[in-house]
XYZ file of C-alpha atoms in Angstrom:
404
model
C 0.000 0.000 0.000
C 1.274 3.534 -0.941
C 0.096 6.716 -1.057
C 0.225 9.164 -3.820
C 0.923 12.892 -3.587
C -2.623 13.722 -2.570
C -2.935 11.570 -0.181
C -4.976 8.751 -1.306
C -3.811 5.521 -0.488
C -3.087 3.574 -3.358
C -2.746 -0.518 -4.368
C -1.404 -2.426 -6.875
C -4.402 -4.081 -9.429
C -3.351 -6.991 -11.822
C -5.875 -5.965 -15.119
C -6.679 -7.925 -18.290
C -8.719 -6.381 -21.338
C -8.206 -6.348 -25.049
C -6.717 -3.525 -27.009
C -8.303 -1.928 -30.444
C -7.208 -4.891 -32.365
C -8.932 -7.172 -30.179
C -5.547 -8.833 -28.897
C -6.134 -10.186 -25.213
C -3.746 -7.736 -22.882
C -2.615 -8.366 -19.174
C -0.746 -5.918 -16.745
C -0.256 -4.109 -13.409
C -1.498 -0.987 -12.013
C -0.990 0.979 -9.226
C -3.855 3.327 -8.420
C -6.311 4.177 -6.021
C -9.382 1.800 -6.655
C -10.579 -0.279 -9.088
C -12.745 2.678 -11.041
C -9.630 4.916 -11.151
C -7.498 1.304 -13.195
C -10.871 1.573 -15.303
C -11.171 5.103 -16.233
C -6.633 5.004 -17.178
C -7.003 1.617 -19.146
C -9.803 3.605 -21.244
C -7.942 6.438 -22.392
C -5.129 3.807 -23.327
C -7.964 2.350 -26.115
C -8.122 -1.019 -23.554
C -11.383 -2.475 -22.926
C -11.211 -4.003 -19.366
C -12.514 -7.433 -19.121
C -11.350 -7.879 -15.029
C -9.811 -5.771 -12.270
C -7.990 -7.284 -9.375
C -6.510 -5.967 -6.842
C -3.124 -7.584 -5.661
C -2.673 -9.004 -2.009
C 0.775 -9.563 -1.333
C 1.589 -11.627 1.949
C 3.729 -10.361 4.507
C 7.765 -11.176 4.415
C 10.850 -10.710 5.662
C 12.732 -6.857 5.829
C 13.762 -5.727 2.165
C 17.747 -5.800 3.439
C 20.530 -4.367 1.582
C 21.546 -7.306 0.271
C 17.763 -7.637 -1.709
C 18.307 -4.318 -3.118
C 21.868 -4.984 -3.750
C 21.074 -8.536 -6.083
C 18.022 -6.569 -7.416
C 20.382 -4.242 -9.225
C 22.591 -6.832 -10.640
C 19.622 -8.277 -11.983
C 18.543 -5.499 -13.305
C 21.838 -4.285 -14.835
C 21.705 -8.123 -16.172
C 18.140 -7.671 -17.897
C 18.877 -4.333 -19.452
C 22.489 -5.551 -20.746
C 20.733 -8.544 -22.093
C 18.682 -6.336 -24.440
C 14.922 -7.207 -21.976
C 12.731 -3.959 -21.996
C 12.319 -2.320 -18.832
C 8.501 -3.365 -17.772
C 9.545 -6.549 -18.831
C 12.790 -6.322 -16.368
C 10.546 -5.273 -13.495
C 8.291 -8.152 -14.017
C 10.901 -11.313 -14.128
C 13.126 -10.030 -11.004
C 9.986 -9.548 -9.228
C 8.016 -11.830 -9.829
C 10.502 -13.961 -9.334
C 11.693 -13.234 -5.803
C 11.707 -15.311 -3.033
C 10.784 -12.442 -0.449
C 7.578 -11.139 -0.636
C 8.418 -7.878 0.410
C 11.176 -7.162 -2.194
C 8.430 -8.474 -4.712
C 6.200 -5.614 -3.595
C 8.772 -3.270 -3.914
C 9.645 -3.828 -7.274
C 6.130 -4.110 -8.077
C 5.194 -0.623 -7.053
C 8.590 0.787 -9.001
C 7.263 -0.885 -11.875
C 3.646 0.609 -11.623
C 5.160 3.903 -10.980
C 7.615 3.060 -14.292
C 4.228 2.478 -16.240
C 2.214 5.420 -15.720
C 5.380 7.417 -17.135
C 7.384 8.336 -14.089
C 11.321 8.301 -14.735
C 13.127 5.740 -13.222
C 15.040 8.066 -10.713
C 11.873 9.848 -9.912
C 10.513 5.935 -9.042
C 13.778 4.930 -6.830
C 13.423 8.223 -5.153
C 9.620 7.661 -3.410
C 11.504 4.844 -1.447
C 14.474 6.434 0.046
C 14.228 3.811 2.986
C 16.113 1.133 0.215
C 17.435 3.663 -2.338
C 19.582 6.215 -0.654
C 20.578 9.758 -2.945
C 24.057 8.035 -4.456
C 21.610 5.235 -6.072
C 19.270 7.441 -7.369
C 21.711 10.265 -8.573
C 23.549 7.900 -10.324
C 20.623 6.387 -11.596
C 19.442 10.248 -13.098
C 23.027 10.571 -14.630
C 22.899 7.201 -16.404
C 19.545 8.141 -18.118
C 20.085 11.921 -19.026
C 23.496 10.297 -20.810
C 21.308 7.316 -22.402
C 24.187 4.640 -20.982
C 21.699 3.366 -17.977
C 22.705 -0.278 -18.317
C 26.117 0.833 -18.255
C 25.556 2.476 -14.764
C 23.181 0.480 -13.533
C 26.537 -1.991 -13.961
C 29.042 0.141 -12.495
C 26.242 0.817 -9.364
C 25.613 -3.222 -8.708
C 29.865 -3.783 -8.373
C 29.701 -0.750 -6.513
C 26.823 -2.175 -3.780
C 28.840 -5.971 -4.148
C 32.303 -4.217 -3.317
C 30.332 -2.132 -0.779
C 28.329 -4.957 0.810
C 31.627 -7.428 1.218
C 33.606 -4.593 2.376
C 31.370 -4.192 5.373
C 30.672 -7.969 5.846
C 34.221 -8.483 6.793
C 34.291 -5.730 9.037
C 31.218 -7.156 10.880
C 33.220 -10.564 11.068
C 36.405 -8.973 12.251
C 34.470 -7.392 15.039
C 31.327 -9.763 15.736
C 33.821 -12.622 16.431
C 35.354 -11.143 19.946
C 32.742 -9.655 20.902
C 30.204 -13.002 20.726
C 33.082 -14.863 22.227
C 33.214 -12.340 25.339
C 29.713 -12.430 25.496
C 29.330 -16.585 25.894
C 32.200 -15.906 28.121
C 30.187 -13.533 30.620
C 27.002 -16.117 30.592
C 29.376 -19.260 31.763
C 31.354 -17.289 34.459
C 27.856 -15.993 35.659
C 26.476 -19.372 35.280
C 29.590 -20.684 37.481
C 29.046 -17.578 40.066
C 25.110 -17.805 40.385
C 24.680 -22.263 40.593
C 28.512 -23.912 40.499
C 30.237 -21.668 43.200
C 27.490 -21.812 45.974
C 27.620 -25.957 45.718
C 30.896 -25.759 46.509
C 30.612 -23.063 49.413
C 28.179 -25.974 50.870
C 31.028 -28.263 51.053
C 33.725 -25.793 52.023
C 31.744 -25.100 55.414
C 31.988 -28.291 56.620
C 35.775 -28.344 56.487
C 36.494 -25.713 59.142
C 39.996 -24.621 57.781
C 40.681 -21.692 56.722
C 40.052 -21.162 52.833
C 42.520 -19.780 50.734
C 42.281 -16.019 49.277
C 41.835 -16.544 45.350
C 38.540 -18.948 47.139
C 37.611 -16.614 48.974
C 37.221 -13.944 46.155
C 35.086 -15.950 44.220
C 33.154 -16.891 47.049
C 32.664 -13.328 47.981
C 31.780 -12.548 43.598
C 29.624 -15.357 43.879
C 27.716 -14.470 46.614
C 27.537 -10.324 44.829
C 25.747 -12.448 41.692
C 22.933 -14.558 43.725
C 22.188 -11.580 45.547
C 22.449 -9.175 42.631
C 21.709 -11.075 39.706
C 18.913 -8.913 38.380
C 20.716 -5.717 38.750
C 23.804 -7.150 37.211
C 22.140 -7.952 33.836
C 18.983 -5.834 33.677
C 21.605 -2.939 34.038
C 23.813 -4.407 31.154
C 20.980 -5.098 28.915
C 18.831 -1.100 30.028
C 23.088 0.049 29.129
C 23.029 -1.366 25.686
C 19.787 -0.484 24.904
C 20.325 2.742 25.924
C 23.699 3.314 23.955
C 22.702 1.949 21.032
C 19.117 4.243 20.900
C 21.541 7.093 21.555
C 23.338 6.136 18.684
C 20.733 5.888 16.487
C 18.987 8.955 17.535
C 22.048 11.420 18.607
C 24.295 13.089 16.109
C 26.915 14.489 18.565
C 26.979 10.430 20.343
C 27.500 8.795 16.777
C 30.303 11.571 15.562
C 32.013 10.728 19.202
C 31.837 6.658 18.455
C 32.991 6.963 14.903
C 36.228 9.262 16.360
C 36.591 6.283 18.999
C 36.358 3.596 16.364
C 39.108 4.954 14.398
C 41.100 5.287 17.567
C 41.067 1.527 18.829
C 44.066 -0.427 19.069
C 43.938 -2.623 16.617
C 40.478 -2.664 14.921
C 40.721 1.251 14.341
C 42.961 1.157 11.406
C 41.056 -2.408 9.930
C 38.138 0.511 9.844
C 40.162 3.448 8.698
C 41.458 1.821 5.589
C 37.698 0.130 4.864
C 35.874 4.096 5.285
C 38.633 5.217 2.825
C 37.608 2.347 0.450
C 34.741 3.209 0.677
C 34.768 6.971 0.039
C 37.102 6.720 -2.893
C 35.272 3.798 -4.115
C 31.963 6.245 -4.019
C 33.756 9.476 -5.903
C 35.268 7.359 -8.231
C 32.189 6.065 -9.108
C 30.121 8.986 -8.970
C 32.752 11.046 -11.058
C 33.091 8.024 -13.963
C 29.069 8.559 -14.187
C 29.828 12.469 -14.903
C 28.459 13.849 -12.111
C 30.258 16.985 -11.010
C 32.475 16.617 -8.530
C 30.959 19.355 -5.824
C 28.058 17.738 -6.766
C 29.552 13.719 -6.097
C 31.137 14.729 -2.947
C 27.442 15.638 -1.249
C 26.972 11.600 -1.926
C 30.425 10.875 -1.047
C 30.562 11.829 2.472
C 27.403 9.708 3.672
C 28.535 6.813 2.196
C 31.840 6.562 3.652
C 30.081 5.641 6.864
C 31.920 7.549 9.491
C 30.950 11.054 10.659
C 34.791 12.168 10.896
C 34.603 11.620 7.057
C 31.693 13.029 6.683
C 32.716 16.645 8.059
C 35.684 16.329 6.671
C 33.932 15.645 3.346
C 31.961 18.761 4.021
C 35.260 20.734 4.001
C 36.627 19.020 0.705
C 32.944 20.083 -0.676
C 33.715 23.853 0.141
C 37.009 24.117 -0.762
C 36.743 22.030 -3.978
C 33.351 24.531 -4.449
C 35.558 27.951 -4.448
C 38.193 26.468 -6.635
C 40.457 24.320 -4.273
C 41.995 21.048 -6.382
C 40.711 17.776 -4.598
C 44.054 17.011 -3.824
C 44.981 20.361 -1.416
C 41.354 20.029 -0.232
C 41.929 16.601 0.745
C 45.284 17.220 2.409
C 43.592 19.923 4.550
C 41.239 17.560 5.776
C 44.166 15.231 7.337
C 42.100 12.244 7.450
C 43.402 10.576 4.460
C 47.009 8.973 4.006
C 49.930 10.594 2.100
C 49.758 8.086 -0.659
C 46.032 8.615 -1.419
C 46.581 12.172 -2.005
C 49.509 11.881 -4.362
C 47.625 9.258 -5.965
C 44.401 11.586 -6.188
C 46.884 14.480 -7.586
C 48.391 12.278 -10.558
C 44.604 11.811 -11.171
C 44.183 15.346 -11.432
C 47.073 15.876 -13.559
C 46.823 13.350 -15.865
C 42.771 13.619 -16.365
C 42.091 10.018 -14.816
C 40.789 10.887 -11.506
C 38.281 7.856 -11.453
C 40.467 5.126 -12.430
C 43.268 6.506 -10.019
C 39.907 6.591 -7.478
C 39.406 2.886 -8.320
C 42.962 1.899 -7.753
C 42.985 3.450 -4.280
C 40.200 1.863 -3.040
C 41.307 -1.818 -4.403
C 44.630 -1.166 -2.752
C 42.629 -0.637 0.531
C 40.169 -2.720 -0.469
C 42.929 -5.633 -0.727
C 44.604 -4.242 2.777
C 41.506 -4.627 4.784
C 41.189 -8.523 3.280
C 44.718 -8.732 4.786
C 44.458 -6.750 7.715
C 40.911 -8.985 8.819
C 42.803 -11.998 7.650
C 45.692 -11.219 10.001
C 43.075 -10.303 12.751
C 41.324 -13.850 12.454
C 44.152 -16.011 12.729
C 45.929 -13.521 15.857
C 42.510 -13.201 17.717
C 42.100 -16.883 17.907
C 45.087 -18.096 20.340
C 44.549 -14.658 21.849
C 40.693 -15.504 23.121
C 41.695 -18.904 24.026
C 44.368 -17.178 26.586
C 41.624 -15.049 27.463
C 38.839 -17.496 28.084
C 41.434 -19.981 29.810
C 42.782 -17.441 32.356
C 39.106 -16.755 33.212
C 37.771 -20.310 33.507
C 40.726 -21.950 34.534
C 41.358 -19.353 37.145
C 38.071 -19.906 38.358
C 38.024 -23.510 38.543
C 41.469 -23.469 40.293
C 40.250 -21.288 43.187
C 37.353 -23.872 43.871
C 39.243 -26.635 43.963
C 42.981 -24.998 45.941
C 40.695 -25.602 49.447
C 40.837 -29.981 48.169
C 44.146 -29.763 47.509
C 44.831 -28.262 50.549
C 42.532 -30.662 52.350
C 44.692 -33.738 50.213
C 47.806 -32.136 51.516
C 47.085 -32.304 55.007
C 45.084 -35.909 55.231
């Protein structure tokens, strides 16, 4: 269901009528009622034989991969020679997701009644952010739309992987920290006060690292409400402010690219990214003041972002890219000299593309590198904690052995 710019909510209705000739014709509409697909099909010279109106069950989120294999197809269809209506209908027909169906359904209604293709992408801006649809508007005012519609789907697959191994690189310590946390409080709250039982009937003295965990154990069965409602009300908390407060997110991002290890894994993956973006944006022939409002968002980082802003100005009052990139300091020496023989030599967006496949290829490295050094490393971790644990419950036996 949609609504249209008056405000009356509109549906999808699968038709079937003949034309003049008398030649049976099927299709989809989107309009507001049945008598509205009527009076449209009219004007067209199509007597309607049966209105429908389409019910499309409920599915699962319309992710970023969906729109991201949607594109390829599309790009595939078009380079294949299909017609565009025709394109619509086999990708979405065809999809397993019900929601992504709908989706493509509605762009293809819109298509039909003679909007622009860009002017359809751009009434969803929840799945098609401004870089889609600007390149999108560039590929058909230049009449090379398959062409672009190319260059966009390796620019979402480059995108999408590029942030998948991030997410791996990161998700991997953090789950094993977390399943960490739940055993040692699952020790604390029902192993450790077993043992206590026992302990009491020895009447020795217990030794310190016993005690401690004694004394932690006994914090957790008394506590054990506060300790995790507090850590789950914390993250839900933090990540709401994230979502919801600029100043919060700008302060993260700055902390990201600070961490030990994992900031410069995401330093060299947000200037893929942003190269990857203007490169692509500037092949298309969009201006470059104009790319760089694009370029910024999609780099994913708010310290990029303002300091994409200041490129923008600069490059706006007739700065080179290169000297407004340098002012920024955010970006390595060799991607400005790289971006300057660009500018001299008239190949900015192929010297673009080879910066971000260098970083592109460092970041495969540098998560590669992190995988096989955080492995040993959270085994250390996990042992000291467990092990330690286990040896403080059982130093009172051996104690106990000692003496008998």
């Amino acid at each position: 269901m949609a609504r249209s710019g008056n405000g009356v909510k509109e549906s999808v209705f699968a038709w079937e009528g003949k034309d003049k000739t008398g030649k049976t014709v099927r299709g989809e509409l989107r309009a507001g009622g049945e008598a509205v697909v009527n009076v449209t099909l009219r004007r067209q010279g199509i007597m309607v034989t049966k209105v429908k109106k389409k019910v499309y069950r409920s599915g699962k989120k319309v992710t970023d991969k969906d729109i991201t294999l949607f594109t390829r197809q599309l790009a595939t269809m078009m380079k294949a020679g299909v017609p565009l209506l025709q394109s619509f209908d086999i990708v979405g027909k065809g999809h397993a997701n019900p929601s992504v169906s709908k989706l493509i359904m509605d762009l293809r209604a819109d298509i039909e009644t003679g909007t622009s293709l860009n002017q359809a992408f751009r009434k969803f801006p929840l799945y098609f952010d401004p870089l889609f649809c600007n390149l999108v508007g560039a590929g058909e005012q230049a009449g090379i739309l398959e062409d672009l519609l190319t260059r966009l789907a390796i620019y979402k697959e480059k995108t999408m992987a590029m942030k998948a191994k991030i997410k791996s690189a990161l998700t991997y310590p953090v789950a094993i920290l977390a399943v960490a946390f739940i055993v040692t409080a699952v020790i604390m709250i029902w192993v450790v006060p077993a043992f206590k039982e026992v302990f009491t009937s020895f009447g020795a003295d217990l030794p310190a690292p016993t005690l401690f965990v004694m004394a932690m154990s006994e914090f957790f069965v008394g506590y054990w409400y506060i300790i995790f409602g507090g850590l789950f009300a914390s993250l839900y908390f933090f990540f709401q402010a994230w979502r919801r407060s600029l100043a919060m997110q700008q302060a993260m991002d700055r902390l990201l690219l600070r961490l030990p290890v994992f900031g410069d894994v995401i330093r060299k993956a947000t200037v893929a990214r942003w190269t990857r973006t203007l490169s692509t944006m500037f092949a298309a022939g969009v201006p470059l003041v104009e790319a760089l409002d694009s370029v910024g968002g999609a780099a994913g980082n708010a310290v990029y972002l303002e300091a994409t802003r200041k490129i923008q100005n600069e490059v706006s009052t007739g700065t080179s890219l290169t000297v407004a990139m340098q002012n920024a300091e955010v970006f390595p020496n060799m991607v400005t000299q790289m971006v300057s023989i660009g500018e001299e030599s008239g190949a900015l967006d192929g010297m673009l593309a080879k910066v971000a496949d260098f970083y592109e290829d460092e970041v495969d490295e540098a998560v590669a590198s992190l995988s096989s050094l955080m492995e040993p490393a959270i085994m250390v971790i996990l042992g000291v904690l467990i092990g330690g644990l286990v040896v403080a419950m059982y130093l009172p036996i051996f104690k106990l052995g000692s003496v008998v």
